[in-house]
Amino acid sequence: MKKILISALCSSILFLSCQKKEETTQPKEPEKPSQTQTSQPSTSPTSQTQPPTSDIGIGPIKKVEISTSIDKEMVKKGEEIFKMKCSMCHKIDENYVGPALRGVTLAMKPEWIMNMILNPVEMTQKDPVAKALYETYLTQMTPQNLTEQEARAVLEYLRSIDQQSK
């Protein structure tokens, strides 16, 4: 009987001593997160590279003056540019390589559209809407080297389509 009590006592002491070791090791665990916290500043520049969300996008266009009426000459020029440079990937009424463009001027600000035309790579890297489009279509919009006036003409062409749709 004494042997059973002694072995039970020894087992209890051994069990308790093991629990104390776990308790003494637990304070060391918070050190690990602090070590990772010290390494976080090296990764934080990637989070700092993300610009704040903007409804005008990222690029050279900060403000576009838009008239309520459509400039027909600009529409004609924009349509020519669109057919030459954009229509291989974009259709007006169907998703193709890129999204269908009917309604884009109703959904997005003119500045955002022009920045997407002029600065597509940076837009798909940093602008949340452009990033989502890139993730959906899995194709990087190729820079077409348009001038701001040419991009504005394409915008006017898209505006004319959306105005007809109203």
mmCIF file of the C-alpha atoms, coordinates in Angstrom:
data_MODEL
# 
_entry.id   MODEL 
# 
loop_
_atom_site.group_PDB 
_atom_site.id 
_atom_site.type_symbol 
_atom_site.label_atom_id 
_atom_site.label_alt_id 
_atom_site.label_comp_id 
_atom_site.label_asym_id 
_atom_site.label_entity_id 
_atom_site.label_seq_id 
_atom_site.pdbx_PDB_ins_code 
_atom_site.Cartn_x 
_atom_site.Cartn_y 
_atom_site.Cartn_z 
_atom_site.occupancy 
_atom_site.B_iso_or_equiv 
_atom_site.pdbx_formal_charge 
_atom_site.auth_seq_id 
_atom_site.auth_comp_id 
_atom_site.auth_asym_id 
_atom_site.auth_atom_id 
_atom_site.pdbx_PDB_model_num 
ATOM 1   C CA . MET A 1 1   ? 0.000   0.000  0.000   1.00 0.00 ? 1   MET A CA 1 
ATOM 2   C CA . LYS A 1 2   ? 2.915   2.330  0.866   1.00 0.00 ? 2   LYS A CA 1 
ATOM 3   C CA . LYS A 1 3   ? 4.454   1.633  -2.551  1.00 0.00 ? 3   LYS A CA 1 
ATOM 4   C CA . ILE A 1 4   ? 1.232   2.685  -4.273  1.00 0.00 ? 4   ILE A CA 1 
ATOM 5   C CA . LEU A 1 5   ? 1.008   5.892  -2.247  1.00 0.00 ? 5   LEU A CA 1 
ATOM 6   C CA . ILE A 1 6   ? 4.687   6.685  -2.875  1.00 0.00 ? 6   ILE A CA 1 
ATOM 7   C CA . SER A 1 7   ? 4.376   6.051  -6.605  1.00 0.00 ? 7   SER A CA 1 
ATOM 8   C CA . ALA A 1 8   ? 1.197   8.187  -6.744  1.00 0.00 ? 8   ALA A CA 1 
ATOM 9   C CA . LEU A 1 9   ? 2.966   10.954 -4.833  1.00 0.00 ? 9   LEU A CA 1 
ATOM 10  C CA . CYS A 1 10  ? 5.982   10.753 -7.139  1.00 0.00 ? 10  CYS A CA 1 
ATOM 11  C CA . SER A 1 11  ? 3.717   10.824 -10.200 1.00 0.00 ? 11  SER A CA 1 
ATOM 12  C CA . SER A 1 12  ? 1.911   13.876 -8.831  1.00 0.00 ? 12  SER A CA 1 
ATOM 13  C CA . ILE A 1 13  ? 5.192   15.649 -8.096  1.00 0.00 ? 13  ILE A CA 1 
ATOM 14  C CA . LEU A 1 14  ? 6.482   14.778 -11.555 1.00 0.00 ? 14  LEU A CA 1 
ATOM 15  C CA . PHE A 1 15  ? 3.220   15.985 -13.136 1.00 0.00 ? 15  PHE A CA 1 
ATOM 16  C CA . LEU A 1 16  ? 3.279   19.236 -11.190 1.00 0.00 ? 16  LEU A CA 1 
ATOM 17  C CA . SER A 1 17  ? 6.932   19.817 -11.952 1.00 0.00 ? 17  SER A CA 1 
ATOM 18  C CA . CYS A 1 18  ? 6.199   19.391 -15.649 1.00 0.00 ? 18  CYS A CA 1 
ATOM 19  C CA . GLN A 1 19  ? 3.374   21.939 -15.412 1.00 0.00 ? 19  GLN A CA 1 
ATOM 20  C CA . LYS A 1 20  ? 5.695   24.420 -13.738 1.00 0.00 ? 20  LYS A CA 1 
ATOM 21  C CA . LYS A 1 21  ? 8.159   24.009 -16.591 1.00 0.00 ? 21  LYS A CA 1 
ATOM 22  C CA . GLU A 1 22  ? 5.393   24.831 -19.083 1.00 0.00 ? 22  GLU A CA 1 
ATOM 23  C CA . GLU A 1 23  ? 4.484   27.874 -17.044 1.00 0.00 ? 23  GLU A CA 1 
ATOM 24  C CA . THR A 1 24  ? 8.085   28.991 -16.942 1.00 0.00 ? 24  THR A CA 1 
ATOM 25  C CA . THR A 1 25  ? 8.387   28.489 -20.678 1.00 0.00 ? 25  THR A CA 1 
ATOM 26  C CA . GLN A 1 26  ? 5.233   30.513 -21.422 1.00 0.00 ? 26  GLN A CA 1 
ATOM 27  C CA . PRO A 1 27  ? 6.813   33.897 -20.666 1.00 0.00 ? 27  PRO A CA 1 
ATOM 28  C CA . LYS A 1 28  ? 9.405   33.127 -23.301 1.00 0.00 ? 28  LYS A CA 1 
ATOM 29  C CA . GLU A 1 29  ? 6.701   32.813 -25.969 1.00 0.00 ? 29  GLU A CA 1 
ATOM 30  C CA . PRO A 1 30  ? 5.806   36.506 -25.936 1.00 0.00 ? 30  PRO A CA 1 
ATOM 31  C CA . GLU A 1 31  ? 9.426   37.172 -26.806 1.00 0.00 ? 31  GLU A CA 1 
ATOM 32  C CA . LYS A 1 32  ? 8.883   35.461 -30.136 1.00 0.00 ? 32  LYS A CA 1 
ATOM 33  C CA . PRO A 1 33  ? 6.168   37.902 -31.210 1.00 0.00 ? 33  PRO A CA 1 
ATOM 34  C CA . SER A 1 34  ? 8.326   40.781 -30.090 1.00 0.00 ? 34  SER A CA 1 
ATOM 35  C CA . GLN A 1 35  ? 11.121  39.364 -32.218 1.00 0.00 ? 35  GLN A CA 1 
ATOM 36  C CA . THR A 1 36  ? 8.754   39.249 -35.163 1.00 0.00 ? 36  THR A CA 1 
ATOM 37  C CA . GLN A 1 37  ? 7.604   42.741 -34.320 1.00 0.00 ? 37  GLN A CA 1 
ATOM 38  C CA . THR A 1 38  ? 11.154  43.928 -34.642 1.00 0.00 ? 38  THR A CA 1 
ATOM 39  C CA . SER A 1 39  ? 11.284  42.306 -38.048 1.00 0.00 ? 39  SER A CA 1 
ATOM 40  C CA . GLN A 1 40  ? 7.980   43.902 -39.076 1.00 0.00 ? 40  GLN A CA 1 
ATOM 41  C CA . PRO A 1 41  ? 9.472   47.301 -39.782 1.00 0.00 ? 41  PRO A CA 1 
ATOM 42  C CA . SER A 1 42  ? 11.458  45.683 -42.555 1.00 0.00 ? 42  SER A CA 1 
ATOM 43  C CA . THR A 1 43  ? 8.196   44.475 -44.103 1.00 0.00 ? 43  THR A CA 1 
ATOM 44  C CA . SER A 1 44  ? 6.220   47.598 -43.309 1.00 0.00 ? 44  SER A CA 1 
ATOM 45  C CA . PRO A 1 45  ? 7.617   49.577 -46.254 1.00 0.00 ? 45  PRO A CA 1 
ATOM 46  C CA . THR A 1 46  ? 5.532   47.359 -48.513 1.00 0.00 ? 46  THR A CA 1 
ATOM 47  C CA . SER A 1 47  ? 2.440   48.434 -46.636 1.00 0.00 ? 47  SER A CA 1 
ATOM 48  C CA . GLN A 1 48  ? 3.634   52.021 -46.784 1.00 0.00 ? 48  GLN A CA 1 
ATOM 49  C CA . THR A 1 49  ? 3.894   51.827 -50.561 1.00 0.00 ? 49  THR A CA 1 
ATOM 50  C CA . GLN A 1 50  ? 0.139   51.393 -50.837 1.00 0.00 ? 50  GLN A CA 1 
ATOM 51  C CA . PRO A 1 51  ? -1.321  54.829 -51.445 1.00 0.00 ? 51  PRO A CA 1 
ATOM 52  C CA . PRO A 1 52  ? -4.542  55.902 -49.864 1.00 0.00 ? 52  PRO A CA 1 
ATOM 53  C CA . THR A 1 53  ? -7.677  55.079 -51.774 1.00 0.00 ? 53  THR A CA 1 
ATOM 54  C CA . SER A 1 54  ? -8.594  57.777 -54.254 1.00 0.00 ? 54  SER A CA 1 
ATOM 55  C CA . ASP A 1 55  ? -11.536 58.145 -56.588 1.00 0.00 ? 55  ASP A CA 1 
ATOM 56  C CA . ILE A 1 56  ? -9.382  59.903 -59.196 1.00 0.00 ? 56  ILE A CA 1 
ATOM 57  C CA . GLY A 1 57  ? -6.828  57.115 -59.426 1.00 0.00 ? 57  GLY A CA 1 
ATOM 58  C CA . ILE A 1 58  ? -3.082  57.487 -59.646 1.00 0.00 ? 58  ILE A CA 1 
ATOM 59  C CA . GLY A 1 59  ? -1.448  59.378 -62.452 1.00 0.00 ? 59  GLY A CA 1 
ATOM 60  C CA . PRO A 1 60  ? -0.880  62.758 -64.019 1.00 0.00 ? 60  PRO A CA 1 
ATOM 61  C CA . ILE A 1 61  ? -4.555  63.800 -64.163 1.00 0.00 ? 61  ILE A CA 1 
ATOM 62  C CA . LYS A 1 62  ? -5.709  65.616 -61.056 1.00 0.00 ? 62  LYS A CA 1 
ATOM 63  C CA . LYS A 1 63  ? -8.701  67.475 -62.512 1.00 0.00 ? 63  LYS A CA 1 
ATOM 64  C CA . VAL A 1 64  ? -10.626 67.309 -65.787 1.00 0.00 ? 64  VAL A CA 1 
ATOM 65  C CA . GLU A 1 65  ? -13.017 70.017 -66.923 1.00 0.00 ? 65  GLU A CA 1 
ATOM 66  C CA . ILE A 1 66  ? -16.086 68.319 -68.363 1.00 0.00 ? 66  ILE A CA 1 
ATOM 67  C CA . SER A 1 67  ? -18.831 70.172 -70.193 1.00 0.00 ? 67  SER A CA 1 
ATOM 68  C CA . THR A 1 68  ? -22.416 69.007 -69.973 1.00 0.00 ? 68  THR A CA 1 
ATOM 69  C CA . SER A 1 69  ? -22.507 68.904 -73.780 1.00 0.00 ? 69  SER A CA 1 
ATOM 70  C CA . ILE A 1 70  ? -20.520 66.451 -75.880 1.00 0.00 ? 70  ILE A CA 1 
ATOM 71  C CA . ASP A 1 71  ? -17.737 67.772 -78.123 1.00 0.00 ? 71  ASP A CA 1 
ATOM 72  C CA . LYS A 1 72  ? -18.440 65.998 -81.447 1.00 0.00 ? 72  LYS A CA 1 
ATOM 73  C CA . GLU A 1 73  ? -15.016 66.669 -82.942 1.00 0.00 ? 73  GLU A CA 1 
ATOM 74  C CA . MET A 1 74  ? -13.344 65.251 -79.873 1.00 0.00 ? 74  MET A CA 1 
ATOM 75  C CA . VAL A 1 75  ? -15.669 62.222 -80.036 1.00 0.00 ? 75  VAL A CA 1 
ATOM 76  C CA . LYS A 1 76  ? -14.622 61.566 -83.644 1.00 0.00 ? 76  LYS A CA 1 
ATOM 77  C CA . LYS A 1 77  ? -10.946 61.750 -82.735 1.00 0.00 ? 77  LYS A CA 1 
ATOM 78  C CA . GLY A 1 78  ? -11.534 59.616 -79.628 1.00 0.00 ? 78  GLY A CA 1 
ATOM 79  C CA . GLU A 1 79  ? -13.369 56.972 -81.637 1.00 0.00 ? 79  GLU A CA 1 
ATOM 80  C CA . GLU A 1 80  ? -10.465 56.741 -84.100 1.00 0.00 ? 80  GLU A CA 1 
ATOM 81  C CA . ILE A 1 81  ? -7.975  56.383 -81.257 1.00 0.00 ? 81  ILE A CA 1 
ATOM 82  C CA . PHE A 1 82  ? -10.204 53.845 -79.516 1.00 0.00 ? 82  PHE A CA 1 
ATOM 83  C CA . LYS A 1 83  ? -10.466 51.701 -82.666 1.00 0.00 ? 83  LYS A CA 1 
ATOM 84  C CA . MET A 1 84  ? -6.710  51.909 -83.255 1.00 0.00 ? 84  MET A CA 1 
ATOM 85  C CA . LYS A 1 85  ? -5.387  51.450 -79.728 1.00 0.00 ? 85  LYS A CA 1 
ATOM 86  C CA . CYS A 1 86  ? -8.109  50.146 -77.403 1.00 0.00 ? 86  CYS A CA 1 
ATOM 87  C CA . SER A 1 87  ? -10.498 47.924 -79.355 1.00 0.00 ? 87  SER A CA 1 
ATOM 88  C CA . MET A 1 88  ? -8.126  44.957 -79.465 1.00 0.00 ? 88  MET A CA 1 
ATOM 89  C CA . CYS A 1 89  ? -8.785  44.471 -75.744 1.00 0.00 ? 89  CYS A CA 1 
ATOM 90  C CA . HIS A 1 90  ? -11.958 46.449 -75.008 1.00 0.00 ? 90  HIS A CA 1 
ATOM 91  C CA . LYS A 1 91  ? -15.420 46.202 -76.496 1.00 0.00 ? 91  LYS A CA 1 
ATOM 92  C CA . ILE A 1 92  ? -18.216 48.547 -75.666 1.00 0.00 ? 92  ILE A CA 1 
ATOM 93  C CA . ASP A 1 93  ? -20.855 45.977 -74.751 1.00 0.00 ? 93  ASP A CA 1 
ATOM 94  C CA . GLU A 1 94  ? -18.991 42.799 -73.936 1.00 0.00 ? 94  GLU A CA 1 
ATOM 95  C CA . ASN A 1 95  ? -16.204 41.751 -71.672 1.00 0.00 ? 95  ASN A CA 1 
ATOM 96  C CA . TYR A 1 96  ? -13.267 40.741 -73.780 1.00 0.00 ? 96  TYR A CA 1 
ATOM 97  C CA . VAL A 1 97  ? -9.623  40.836 -72.743 1.00 0.00 ? 97  VAL A CA 1 
ATOM 98  C CA . GLY A 1 98  ? -10.640 43.786 -70.599 1.00 0.00 ? 98  GLY A CA 1 
ATOM 99  C CA . PRO A 1 99  ? -14.007 44.874 -69.270 1.00 0.00 ? 99  PRO A CA 1 
ATOM 100 C CA . ALA A 1 100 ? -16.855 46.212 -71.408 1.00 0.00 ? 100 ALA A CA 1 
ATOM 101 C CA . LEU A 1 101 ? -16.726 50.000 -71.370 1.00 0.00 ? 101 LEU A CA 1 
ATOM 102 C CA . ARG A 1 102 ? -20.380 50.990 -71.677 1.00 0.00 ? 102 ARG A CA 1 
ATOM 103 C CA . GLY A 1 103 ? -21.248 52.805 -68.489 1.00 0.00 ? 103 GLY A CA 1 
ATOM 104 C CA . VAL A 1 104 ? -17.671 53.433 -67.409 1.00 0.00 ? 104 VAL A CA 1 
ATOM 105 C CA . THR A 1 105 ? -18.132 57.215 -67.473 1.00 0.00 ? 105 THR A CA 1 
ATOM 106 C CA . LEU A 1 106 ? -21.199 56.826 -65.289 1.00 0.00 ? 106 LEU A CA 1 
ATOM 107 C CA . ALA A 1 107 ? -19.387 54.654 -62.783 1.00 0.00 ? 107 ALA A CA 1 
ATOM 108 C CA . MET A 1 108 ? -15.972 56.288 -62.575 1.00 0.00 ? 108 MET A CA 1 
ATOM 109 C CA . LYS A 1 109 ? -14.736 59.865 -62.403 1.00 0.00 ? 109 LYS A CA 1 
ATOM 110 C CA . PRO A 1 110 ? -13.194 61.282 -65.602 1.00 0.00 ? 110 PRO A CA 1 
ATOM 111 C CA . GLU A 1 111 ? -9.861  61.724 -63.824 1.00 0.00 ? 111 GLU A CA 1 
ATOM 112 C CA . TRP A 1 112 ? -9.794  58.017 -62.892 1.00 0.00 ? 112 TRP A CA 1 
ATOM 113 C CA . ILE A 1 113 ? -10.558 56.962 -66.481 1.00 0.00 ? 113 ILE A CA 1 
ATOM 114 C CA . MET A 1 114 ? -7.849  59.195 -67.919 1.00 0.00 ? 114 MET A CA 1 
ATOM 115 C CA . ASN A 1 115 ? -5.325  58.043 -65.310 1.00 0.00 ? 115 ASN A CA 1 
ATOM 116 C CA . MET A 1 116 ? -6.169  54.445 -66.186 1.00 0.00 ? 116 MET A CA 1 
ATOM 117 C CA . ILE A 1 117 ? -5.578  55.212 -69.869 1.00 0.00 ? 117 ILE A CA 1 
ATOM 118 C CA . LEU A 1 118 ? -2.339  57.108 -69.242 1.00 0.00 ? 118 LEU A CA 1 
ATOM 119 C CA . ASN A 1 119 ? -0.895  55.167 -66.303 1.00 0.00 ? 119 ASN A CA 1 
ATOM 120 C CA . PRO A 1 120 ? -2.294  51.618 -66.390 1.00 0.00 ? 120 PRO A CA 1 
ATOM 121 C CA . VAL A 1 121 ? 0.634   49.776 -64.801 1.00 0.00 ? 121 VAL A CA 1 
ATOM 122 C CA . GLU A 1 122 ? 0.829   51.906 -61.661 1.00 0.00 ? 122 GLU A CA 1 
ATOM 123 C CA . MET A 1 123 ? -2.956  52.009 -61.460 1.00 0.00 ? 123 MET A CA 1 
ATOM 124 C CA . THR A 1 124 ? -3.209  48.195 -61.422 1.00 0.00 ? 124 THR A CA 1 
ATOM 125 C CA . GLN A 1 125 ? -0.493  48.045 -58.787 1.00 0.00 ? 125 GLN A CA 1 
ATOM 126 C CA . LYS A 1 126 ? -1.833  50.691 -56.412 1.00 0.00 ? 126 LYS A CA 1 
ATOM 127 C CA . ASP A 1 127 ? -5.429  51.720 -57.115 1.00 0.00 ? 127 ASP A CA 1 
ATOM 128 C CA . PRO A 1 128 ? -7.904  49.325 -55.443 1.00 0.00 ? 128 PRO A CA 1 
ATOM 129 C CA . VAL A 1 129 ? -10.459 49.403 -58.286 1.00 0.00 ? 129 VAL A CA 1 
ATOM 130 C CA . ALA A 1 130 ? -7.815  48.903 -60.970 1.00 0.00 ? 130 ALA A CA 1 
ATOM 131 C CA . LYS A 1 131 ? -6.228  46.133 -58.905 1.00 0.00 ? 131 LYS A CA 1 
ATOM 132 C CA . ALA A 1 132 ? -9.594  44.369 -58.716 1.00 0.00 ? 132 ALA A CA 1 
ATOM 133 C CA . LEU A 1 133 ? -9.992  44.660 -62.501 1.00 0.00 ? 133 LEU A CA 1 
ATOM 134 C CA . TYR A 1 134 ? -6.527  43.200 -62.990 1.00 0.00 ? 134 TYR A CA 1 
ATOM 135 C CA . GLU A 1 135 ? -7.383  40.314 -60.658 1.00 0.00 ? 135 GLU A CA 1 
ATOM 136 C CA . THR A 1 136 ? -10.616 39.695 -62.569 1.00 0.00 ? 136 THR A CA 1 
ATOM 137 C CA . TYR A 1 137 ? -9.240  39.839 -66.100 1.00 0.00 ? 137 TYR A CA 1 
ATOM 138 C CA . LEU A 1 138 ? -5.698  38.616 -65.314 1.00 0.00 ? 138 LEU A CA 1 
ATOM 139 C CA . THR A 1 139 ? -4.295  40.868 -68.008 1.00 0.00 ? 139 THR A CA 1 
ATOM 140 C CA . GLN A 1 140 ? -2.173  43.958 -67.541 1.00 0.00 ? 140 GLN A CA 1 
ATOM 141 C CA . MET A 1 141 ? -3.505  46.870 -69.593 1.00 0.00 ? 141 MET A CA 1 
ATOM 142 C CA . THR A 1 142 ? -0.706  47.885 -71.897 1.00 0.00 ? 142 THR A CA 1 
ATOM 143 C CA . PRO A 1 143 ? 0.385   51.530 -71.932 1.00 0.00 ? 143 PRO A CA 1 
ATOM 144 C CA . GLN A 1 144 ? -0.570  52.965 -75.322 1.00 0.00 ? 144 GLN A CA 1 
ATOM 145 C CA . ASN A 1 145 ? 1.592   56.068 -75.004 1.00 0.00 ? 145 ASN A CA 1 
ATOM 146 C CA . LEU A 1 146 ? -1.334  58.396 -75.550 1.00 0.00 ? 146 LEU A CA 1 
ATOM 147 C CA . THR A 1 147 ? -1.026  62.079 -74.833 1.00 0.00 ? 147 THR A CA 1 
ATOM 148 C CA . GLU A 1 148 ? -3.357  63.689 -72.314 1.00 0.00 ? 148 GLU A CA 1 
ATOM 149 C CA . GLN A 1 149 ? -5.314  65.225 -75.231 1.00 0.00 ? 149 GLN A CA 1 
ATOM 150 C CA . GLU A 1 150 ? -5.702  61.812 -76.872 1.00 0.00 ? 150 GLU A CA 1 
ATOM 151 C CA . ALA A 1 151 ? -6.817  60.249 -73.578 1.00 0.00 ? 151 ALA A CA 1 
ATOM 152 C CA . ARG A 1 152 ? -9.285  63.104 -73.156 1.00 0.00 ? 152 ARG A CA 1 
ATOM 153 C CA . ALA A 1 153 ? -10.638 62.385 -76.663 1.00 0.00 ? 153 ALA A CA 1 
ATOM 154 C CA . VAL A 1 154 ? -11.138 58.702 -75.770 1.00 0.00 ? 154 VAL A CA 1 
ATOM 155 C CA . LEU A 1 155 ? -12.911 59.801 -72.606 1.00 0.00 ? 155 LEU A CA 1 
ATOM 156 C CA . GLU A 1 156 ? -15.196 62.046 -74.686 1.00 0.00 ? 156 GLU A CA 1 
ATOM 157 C CA . TYR A 1 157 ? -15.937 59.119 -77.032 1.00 0.00 ? 157 TYR A CA 1 
ATOM 158 C CA . LEU A 1 158 ? -16.881 56.944 -74.031 1.00 0.00 ? 158 LEU A CA 1 
ATOM 159 C CA . ARG A 1 159 ? -18.989 59.803 -72.638 1.00 0.00 ? 159 ARG A CA 1 
ATOM 160 C CA . SER A 1 160 ? -20.870 60.044 -75.939 1.00 0.00 ? 160 SER A CA 1 
ATOM 161 C CA . ILE A 1 161 ? -21.695 56.325 -75.793 1.00 0.00 ? 161 ILE A CA 1 
ATOM 162 C CA . ASP A 1 162 ? -22.908 56.586 -72.218 1.00 0.00 ? 162 ASP A CA 1 
ATOM 163 C CA . GLN A 1 163 ? -24.949 59.678 -72.996 1.00 0.00 ? 163 GLN A CA 1 
ATOM 164 C CA . GLN A 1 164 ? -26.703 57.776 -75.804 1.00 0.00 ? 164 GLN A CA 1 
ATOM 165 C CA . SER A 1 165 ? -27.454 54.997 -73.341 1.00 0.00 ? 165 SER A CA 1 
ATOM 166 C CA . LYS A 1 166 ? -29.342 57.274 -70.958 1.00 0.00 ? 166 LYS A CA 1 
# 
